[in-house]
Short mmCIF file of N, CA and C in Angstrom, two decimals:
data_model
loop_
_atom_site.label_atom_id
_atom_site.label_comp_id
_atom_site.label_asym_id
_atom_site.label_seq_id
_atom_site.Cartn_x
_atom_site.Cartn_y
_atom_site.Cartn_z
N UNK X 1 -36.48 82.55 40.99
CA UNK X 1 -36.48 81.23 41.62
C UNK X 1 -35.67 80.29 40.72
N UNK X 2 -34.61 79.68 41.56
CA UNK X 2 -34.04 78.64 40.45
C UNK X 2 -34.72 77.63 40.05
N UNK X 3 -34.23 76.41 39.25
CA UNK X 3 -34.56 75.37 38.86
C UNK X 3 -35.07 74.00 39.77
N UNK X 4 -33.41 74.72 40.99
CA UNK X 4 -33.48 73.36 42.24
C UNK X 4 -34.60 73.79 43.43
N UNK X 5 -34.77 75.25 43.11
CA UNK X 5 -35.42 75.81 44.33
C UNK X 5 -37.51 75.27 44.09
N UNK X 6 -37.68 75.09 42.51
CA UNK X 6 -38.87 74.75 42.26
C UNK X 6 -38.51 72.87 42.02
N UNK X 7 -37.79 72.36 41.62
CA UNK X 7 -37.36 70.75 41.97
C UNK X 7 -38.22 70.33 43.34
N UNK X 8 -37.31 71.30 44.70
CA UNK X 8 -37.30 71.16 45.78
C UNK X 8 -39.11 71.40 46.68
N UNK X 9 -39.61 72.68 45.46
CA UNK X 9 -41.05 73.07 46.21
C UNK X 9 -42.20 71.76 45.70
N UNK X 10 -41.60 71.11 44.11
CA UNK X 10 -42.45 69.99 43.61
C UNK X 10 -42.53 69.22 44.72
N UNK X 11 -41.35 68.54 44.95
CA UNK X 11 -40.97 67.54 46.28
C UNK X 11 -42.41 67.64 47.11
N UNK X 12 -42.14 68.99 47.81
CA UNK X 12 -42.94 69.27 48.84
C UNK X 12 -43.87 68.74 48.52
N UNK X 13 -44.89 69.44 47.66
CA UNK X 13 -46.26 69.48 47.35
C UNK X 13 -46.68 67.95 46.76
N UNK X 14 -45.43 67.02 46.40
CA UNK X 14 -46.31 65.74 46.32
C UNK X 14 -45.85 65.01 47.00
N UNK X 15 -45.17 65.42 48.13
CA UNK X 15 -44.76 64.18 49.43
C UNK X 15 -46.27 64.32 50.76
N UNK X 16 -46.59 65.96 50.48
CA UNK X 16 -48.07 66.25 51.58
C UNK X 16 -49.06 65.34 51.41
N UNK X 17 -49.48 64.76 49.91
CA UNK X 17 -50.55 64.15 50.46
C UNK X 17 -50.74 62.78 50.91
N UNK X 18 -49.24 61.98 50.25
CA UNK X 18 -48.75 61.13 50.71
C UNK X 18 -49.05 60.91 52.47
N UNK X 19 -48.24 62.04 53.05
CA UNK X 19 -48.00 62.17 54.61
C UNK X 19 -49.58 61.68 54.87
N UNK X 20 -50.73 63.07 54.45
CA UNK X 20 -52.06 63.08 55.02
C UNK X 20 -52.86 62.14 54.75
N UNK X 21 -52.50 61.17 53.42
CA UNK X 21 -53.08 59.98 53.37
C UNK X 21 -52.90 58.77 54.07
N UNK X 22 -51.75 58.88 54.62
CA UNK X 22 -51.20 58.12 55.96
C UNK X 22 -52.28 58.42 57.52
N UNK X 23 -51.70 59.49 57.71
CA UNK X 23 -52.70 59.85 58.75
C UNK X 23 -53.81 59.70 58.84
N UNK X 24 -54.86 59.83 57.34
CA UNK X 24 -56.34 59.80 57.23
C UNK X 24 -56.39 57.86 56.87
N UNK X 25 -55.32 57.14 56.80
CA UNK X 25 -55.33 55.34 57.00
C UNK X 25 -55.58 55.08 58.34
N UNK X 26 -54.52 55.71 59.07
CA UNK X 26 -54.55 55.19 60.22
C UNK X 26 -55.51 55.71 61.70
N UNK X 27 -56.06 56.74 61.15
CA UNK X 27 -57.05 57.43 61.55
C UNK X 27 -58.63 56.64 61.37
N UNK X 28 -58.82 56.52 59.88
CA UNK X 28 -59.51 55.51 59.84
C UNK X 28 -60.03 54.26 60.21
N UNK X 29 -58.23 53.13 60.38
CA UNK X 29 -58.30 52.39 60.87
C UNK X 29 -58.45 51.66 62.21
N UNK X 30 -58.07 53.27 62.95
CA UNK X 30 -58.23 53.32 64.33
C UNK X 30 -59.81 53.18 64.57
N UNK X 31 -60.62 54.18 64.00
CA UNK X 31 -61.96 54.26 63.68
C UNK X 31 -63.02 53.39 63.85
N UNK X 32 -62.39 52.11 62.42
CA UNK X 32 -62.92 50.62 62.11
C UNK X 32 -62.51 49.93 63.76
N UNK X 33 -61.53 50.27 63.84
CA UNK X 33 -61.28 48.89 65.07
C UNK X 33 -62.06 49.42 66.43
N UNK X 34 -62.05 50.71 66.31
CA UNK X 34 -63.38 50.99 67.64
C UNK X 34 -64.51 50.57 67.85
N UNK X 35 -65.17 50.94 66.25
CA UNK X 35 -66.44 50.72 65.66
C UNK X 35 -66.68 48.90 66.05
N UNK X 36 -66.17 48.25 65.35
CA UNK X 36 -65.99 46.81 65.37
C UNK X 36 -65.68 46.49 66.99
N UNK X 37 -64.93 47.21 67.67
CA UNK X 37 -65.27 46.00 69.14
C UNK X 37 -66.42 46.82 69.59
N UNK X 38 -66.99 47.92 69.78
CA UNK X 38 -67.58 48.62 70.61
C UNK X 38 -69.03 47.53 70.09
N UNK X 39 -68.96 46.99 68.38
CA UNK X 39 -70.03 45.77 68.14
C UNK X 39 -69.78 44.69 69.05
N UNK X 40 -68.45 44.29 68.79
CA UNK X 40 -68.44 42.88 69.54
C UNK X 40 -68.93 42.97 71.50
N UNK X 41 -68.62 44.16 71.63
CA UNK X 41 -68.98 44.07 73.50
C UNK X 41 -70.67 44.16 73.39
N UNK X 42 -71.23 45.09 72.67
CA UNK X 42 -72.34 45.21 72.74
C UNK X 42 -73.01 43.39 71.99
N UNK X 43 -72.68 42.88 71.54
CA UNK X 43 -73.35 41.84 71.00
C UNK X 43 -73.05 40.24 72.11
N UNK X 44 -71.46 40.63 72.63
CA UNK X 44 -71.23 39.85 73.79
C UNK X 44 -72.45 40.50 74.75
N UNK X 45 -72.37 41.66 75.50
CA UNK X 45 -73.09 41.48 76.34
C UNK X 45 -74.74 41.09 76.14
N UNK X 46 -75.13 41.56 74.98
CA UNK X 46 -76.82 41.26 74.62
C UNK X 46 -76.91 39.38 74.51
N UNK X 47 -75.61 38.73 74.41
CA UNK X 47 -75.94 37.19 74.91
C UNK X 47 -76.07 36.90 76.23
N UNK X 48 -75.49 37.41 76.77
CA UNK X 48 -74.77 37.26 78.30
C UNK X 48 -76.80 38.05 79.31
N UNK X 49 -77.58 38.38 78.13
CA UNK X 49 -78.99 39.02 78.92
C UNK X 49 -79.26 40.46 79.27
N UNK X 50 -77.82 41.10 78.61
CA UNK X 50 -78.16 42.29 79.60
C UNK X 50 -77.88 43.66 78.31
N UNK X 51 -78.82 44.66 78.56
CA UNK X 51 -79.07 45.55 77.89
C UNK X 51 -78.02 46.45 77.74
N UNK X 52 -76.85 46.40 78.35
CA UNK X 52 -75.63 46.94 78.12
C UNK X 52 -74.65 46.32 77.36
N UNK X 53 -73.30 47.67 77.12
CA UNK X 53 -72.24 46.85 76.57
C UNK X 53 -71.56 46.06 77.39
N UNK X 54 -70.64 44.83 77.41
CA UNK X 54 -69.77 44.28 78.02
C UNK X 54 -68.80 44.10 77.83
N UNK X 55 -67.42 44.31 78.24
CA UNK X 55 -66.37 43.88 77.52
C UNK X 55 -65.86 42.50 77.24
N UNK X 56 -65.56 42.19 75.90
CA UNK X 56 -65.27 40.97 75.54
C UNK X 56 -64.20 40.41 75.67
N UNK X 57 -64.12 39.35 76.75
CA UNK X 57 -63.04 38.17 76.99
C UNK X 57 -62.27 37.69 76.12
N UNK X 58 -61.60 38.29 75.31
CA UNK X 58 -60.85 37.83 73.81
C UNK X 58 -60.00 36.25 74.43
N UNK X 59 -58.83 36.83 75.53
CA UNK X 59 -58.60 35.57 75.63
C UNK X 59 -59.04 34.55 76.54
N UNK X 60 -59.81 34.72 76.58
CA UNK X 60 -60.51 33.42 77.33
C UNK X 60 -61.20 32.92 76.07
N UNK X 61 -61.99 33.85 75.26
CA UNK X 61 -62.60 32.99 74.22
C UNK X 61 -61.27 32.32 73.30
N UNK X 62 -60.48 32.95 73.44
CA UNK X 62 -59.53 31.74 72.59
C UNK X 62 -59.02 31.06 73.26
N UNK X 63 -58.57 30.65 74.53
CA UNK X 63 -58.29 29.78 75.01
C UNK X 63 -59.48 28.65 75.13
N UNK X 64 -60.81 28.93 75.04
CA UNK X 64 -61.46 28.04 75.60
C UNK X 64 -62.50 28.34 74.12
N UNK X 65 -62.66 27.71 72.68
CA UNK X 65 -63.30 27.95 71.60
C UNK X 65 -64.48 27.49 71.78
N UNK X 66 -65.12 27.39 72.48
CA UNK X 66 -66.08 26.05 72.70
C UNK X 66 -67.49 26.77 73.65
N UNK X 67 -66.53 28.02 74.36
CA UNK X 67 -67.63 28.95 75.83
C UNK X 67 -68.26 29.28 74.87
N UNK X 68 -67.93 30.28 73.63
CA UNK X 68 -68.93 31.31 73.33
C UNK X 68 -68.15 31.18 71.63
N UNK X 69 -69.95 31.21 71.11
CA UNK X 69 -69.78 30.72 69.53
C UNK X 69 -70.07 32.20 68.71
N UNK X 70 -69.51 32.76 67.93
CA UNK X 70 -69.72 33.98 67.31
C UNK X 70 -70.44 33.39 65.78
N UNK X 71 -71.07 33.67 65.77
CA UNK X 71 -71.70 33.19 64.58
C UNK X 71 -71.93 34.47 63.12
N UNK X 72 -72.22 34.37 61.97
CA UNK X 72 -72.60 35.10 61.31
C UNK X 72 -70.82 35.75 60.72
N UNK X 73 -69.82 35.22 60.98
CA UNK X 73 -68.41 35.72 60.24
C UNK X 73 -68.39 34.55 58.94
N UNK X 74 -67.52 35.58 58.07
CA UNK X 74 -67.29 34.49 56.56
C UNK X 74 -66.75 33.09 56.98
N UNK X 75 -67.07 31.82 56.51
CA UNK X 75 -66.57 30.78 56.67
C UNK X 75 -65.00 31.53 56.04
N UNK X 76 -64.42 30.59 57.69
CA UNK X 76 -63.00 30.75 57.53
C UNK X 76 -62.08 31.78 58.22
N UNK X 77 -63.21 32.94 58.31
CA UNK X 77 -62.62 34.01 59.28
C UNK X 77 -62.81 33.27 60.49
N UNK X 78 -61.31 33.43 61.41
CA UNK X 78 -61.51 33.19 62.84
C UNK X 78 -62.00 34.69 63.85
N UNK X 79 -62.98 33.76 64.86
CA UNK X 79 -63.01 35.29 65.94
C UNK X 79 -61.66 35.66 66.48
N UNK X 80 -61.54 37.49 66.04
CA UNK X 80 -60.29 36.95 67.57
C UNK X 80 -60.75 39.06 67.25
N UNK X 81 -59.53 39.75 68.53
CA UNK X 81 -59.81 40.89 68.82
C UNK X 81 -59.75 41.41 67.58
N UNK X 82 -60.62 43.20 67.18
CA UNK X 82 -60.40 43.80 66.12
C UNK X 82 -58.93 44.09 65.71
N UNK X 83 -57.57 44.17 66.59
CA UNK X 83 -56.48 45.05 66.22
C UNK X 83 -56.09 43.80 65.51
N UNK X 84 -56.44 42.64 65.35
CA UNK X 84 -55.70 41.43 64.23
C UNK X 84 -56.81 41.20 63.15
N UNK X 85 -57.30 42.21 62.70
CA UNK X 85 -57.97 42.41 61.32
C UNK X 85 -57.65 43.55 60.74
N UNK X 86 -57.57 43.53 59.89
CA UNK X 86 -57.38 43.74 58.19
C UNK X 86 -58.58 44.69 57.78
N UNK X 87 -58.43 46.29 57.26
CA UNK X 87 -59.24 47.45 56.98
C UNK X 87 -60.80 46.77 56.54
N UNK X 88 -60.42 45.71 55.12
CA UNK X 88 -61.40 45.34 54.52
C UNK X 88 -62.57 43.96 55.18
N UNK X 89 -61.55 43.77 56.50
CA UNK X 89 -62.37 42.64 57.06
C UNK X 89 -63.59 43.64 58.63
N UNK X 90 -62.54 44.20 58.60
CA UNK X 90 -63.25 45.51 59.60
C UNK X 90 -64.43 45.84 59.04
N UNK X 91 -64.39 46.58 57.76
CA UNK X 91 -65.49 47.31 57.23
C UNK X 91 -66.34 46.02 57.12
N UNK X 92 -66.31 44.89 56.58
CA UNK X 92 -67.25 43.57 56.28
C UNK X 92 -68.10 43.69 57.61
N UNK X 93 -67.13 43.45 58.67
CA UNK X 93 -68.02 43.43 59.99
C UNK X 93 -68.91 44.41 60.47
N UNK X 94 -68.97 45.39 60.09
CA UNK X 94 -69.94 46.99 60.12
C UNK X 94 -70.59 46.70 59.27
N UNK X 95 -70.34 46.57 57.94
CA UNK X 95 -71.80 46.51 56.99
C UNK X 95 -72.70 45.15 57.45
N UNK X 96 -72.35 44.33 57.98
CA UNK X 96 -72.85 42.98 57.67
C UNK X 96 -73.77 42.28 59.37
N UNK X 97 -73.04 43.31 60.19
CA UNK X 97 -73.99 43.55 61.63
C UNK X 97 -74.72 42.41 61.48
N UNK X 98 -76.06 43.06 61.29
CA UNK X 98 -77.61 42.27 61.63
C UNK X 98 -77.02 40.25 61.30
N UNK X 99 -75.85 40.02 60.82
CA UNK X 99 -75.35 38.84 61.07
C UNK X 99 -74.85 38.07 61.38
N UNK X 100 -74.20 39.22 62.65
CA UNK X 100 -73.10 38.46 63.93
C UNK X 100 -74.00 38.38 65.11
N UNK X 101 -73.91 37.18 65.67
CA UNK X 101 -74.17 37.07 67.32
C UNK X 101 -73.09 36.41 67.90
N UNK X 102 -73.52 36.96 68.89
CA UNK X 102 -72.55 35.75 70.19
C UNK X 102 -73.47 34.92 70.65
N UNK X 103 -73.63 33.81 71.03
CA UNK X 103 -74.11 32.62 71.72
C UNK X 103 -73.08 32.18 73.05
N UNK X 104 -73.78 32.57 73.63
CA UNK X 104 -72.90 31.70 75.20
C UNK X 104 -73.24 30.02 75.37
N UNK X 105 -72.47 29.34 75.29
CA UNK X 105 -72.61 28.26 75.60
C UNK X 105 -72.27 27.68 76.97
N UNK X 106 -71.50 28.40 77.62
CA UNK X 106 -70.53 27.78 79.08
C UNK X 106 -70.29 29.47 79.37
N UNK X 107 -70.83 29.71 79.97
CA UNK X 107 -70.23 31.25 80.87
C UNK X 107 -69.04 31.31 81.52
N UNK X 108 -68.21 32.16 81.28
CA UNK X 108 -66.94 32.46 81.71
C UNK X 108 -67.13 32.57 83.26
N UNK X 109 -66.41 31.54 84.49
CA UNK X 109 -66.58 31.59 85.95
C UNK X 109 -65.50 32.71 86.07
N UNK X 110 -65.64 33.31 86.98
CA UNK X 110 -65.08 34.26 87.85
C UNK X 110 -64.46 33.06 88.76
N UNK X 111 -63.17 33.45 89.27
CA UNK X 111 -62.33 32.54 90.25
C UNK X 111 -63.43 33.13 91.75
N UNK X 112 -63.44 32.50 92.47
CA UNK X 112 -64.17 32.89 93.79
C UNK X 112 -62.82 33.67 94.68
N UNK X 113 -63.60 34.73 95.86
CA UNK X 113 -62.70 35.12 96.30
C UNK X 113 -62.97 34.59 97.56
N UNK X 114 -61.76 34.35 98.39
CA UNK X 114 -61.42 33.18 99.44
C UNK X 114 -61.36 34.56 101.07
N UNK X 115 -62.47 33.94 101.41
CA UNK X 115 -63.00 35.05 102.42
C UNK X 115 -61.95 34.83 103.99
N UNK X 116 -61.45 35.84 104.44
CA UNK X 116 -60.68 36.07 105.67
C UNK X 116 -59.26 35.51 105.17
#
């Protein structure tokens, strides 16, 4: 085996875990951001009365800050969907559970549907 031929096998063997540590980030992070809304629907819907999950109105709650108050995030963090957080703000929100609610203040109307 030449010189360039073991150069070339080093390469290999320390570009792999590089690659798989990529994959096992974004794998992860996919993970956190499931974990974290599959909280936020279930904690939206347990305001909203009902023993199921619900899916959460991201933009309506930001258009309208005022319907529904999330309480229990670090002063300073804004609510908004999991895919605009950050690994370490993800994991905060999983360990720290038992201190987020949603509060409905103004229920999101459904437009009426206009009969005939």
């Amino acid at each position: 085996v030449t010189e360039e031929e073991n150069a070339a096998e080093l390469q290999k063997t320390k570009a792999v875990p590089t690659v798989n540590r990529l994959t096992v980030d974004v794998v992860e992070l996919e993970a956190l951001r499931k974990s974290v809304e599959d909280f936020f629907c279930f904690c939206y819907g347990k305001a909203l009365g009902k023993s199921t999950v619900v899916p959460v109105p991201y933009e309506k709650m930001q258009r309208d800050r005022t319907a529904v108050v999330v309480q229990g995030l670090p002063k300073g963090l804004a609510f908004k969907h999991p895919m605009n957080y950050n690994v370490s703000t993800l994991k905060w929100i999983l360990e720290n559970k038992s201190r987020i609610s949603f509060i409905i203040k103004r229920p999101f109307l459904e437009p009426k549907k206009h009969l005939g």
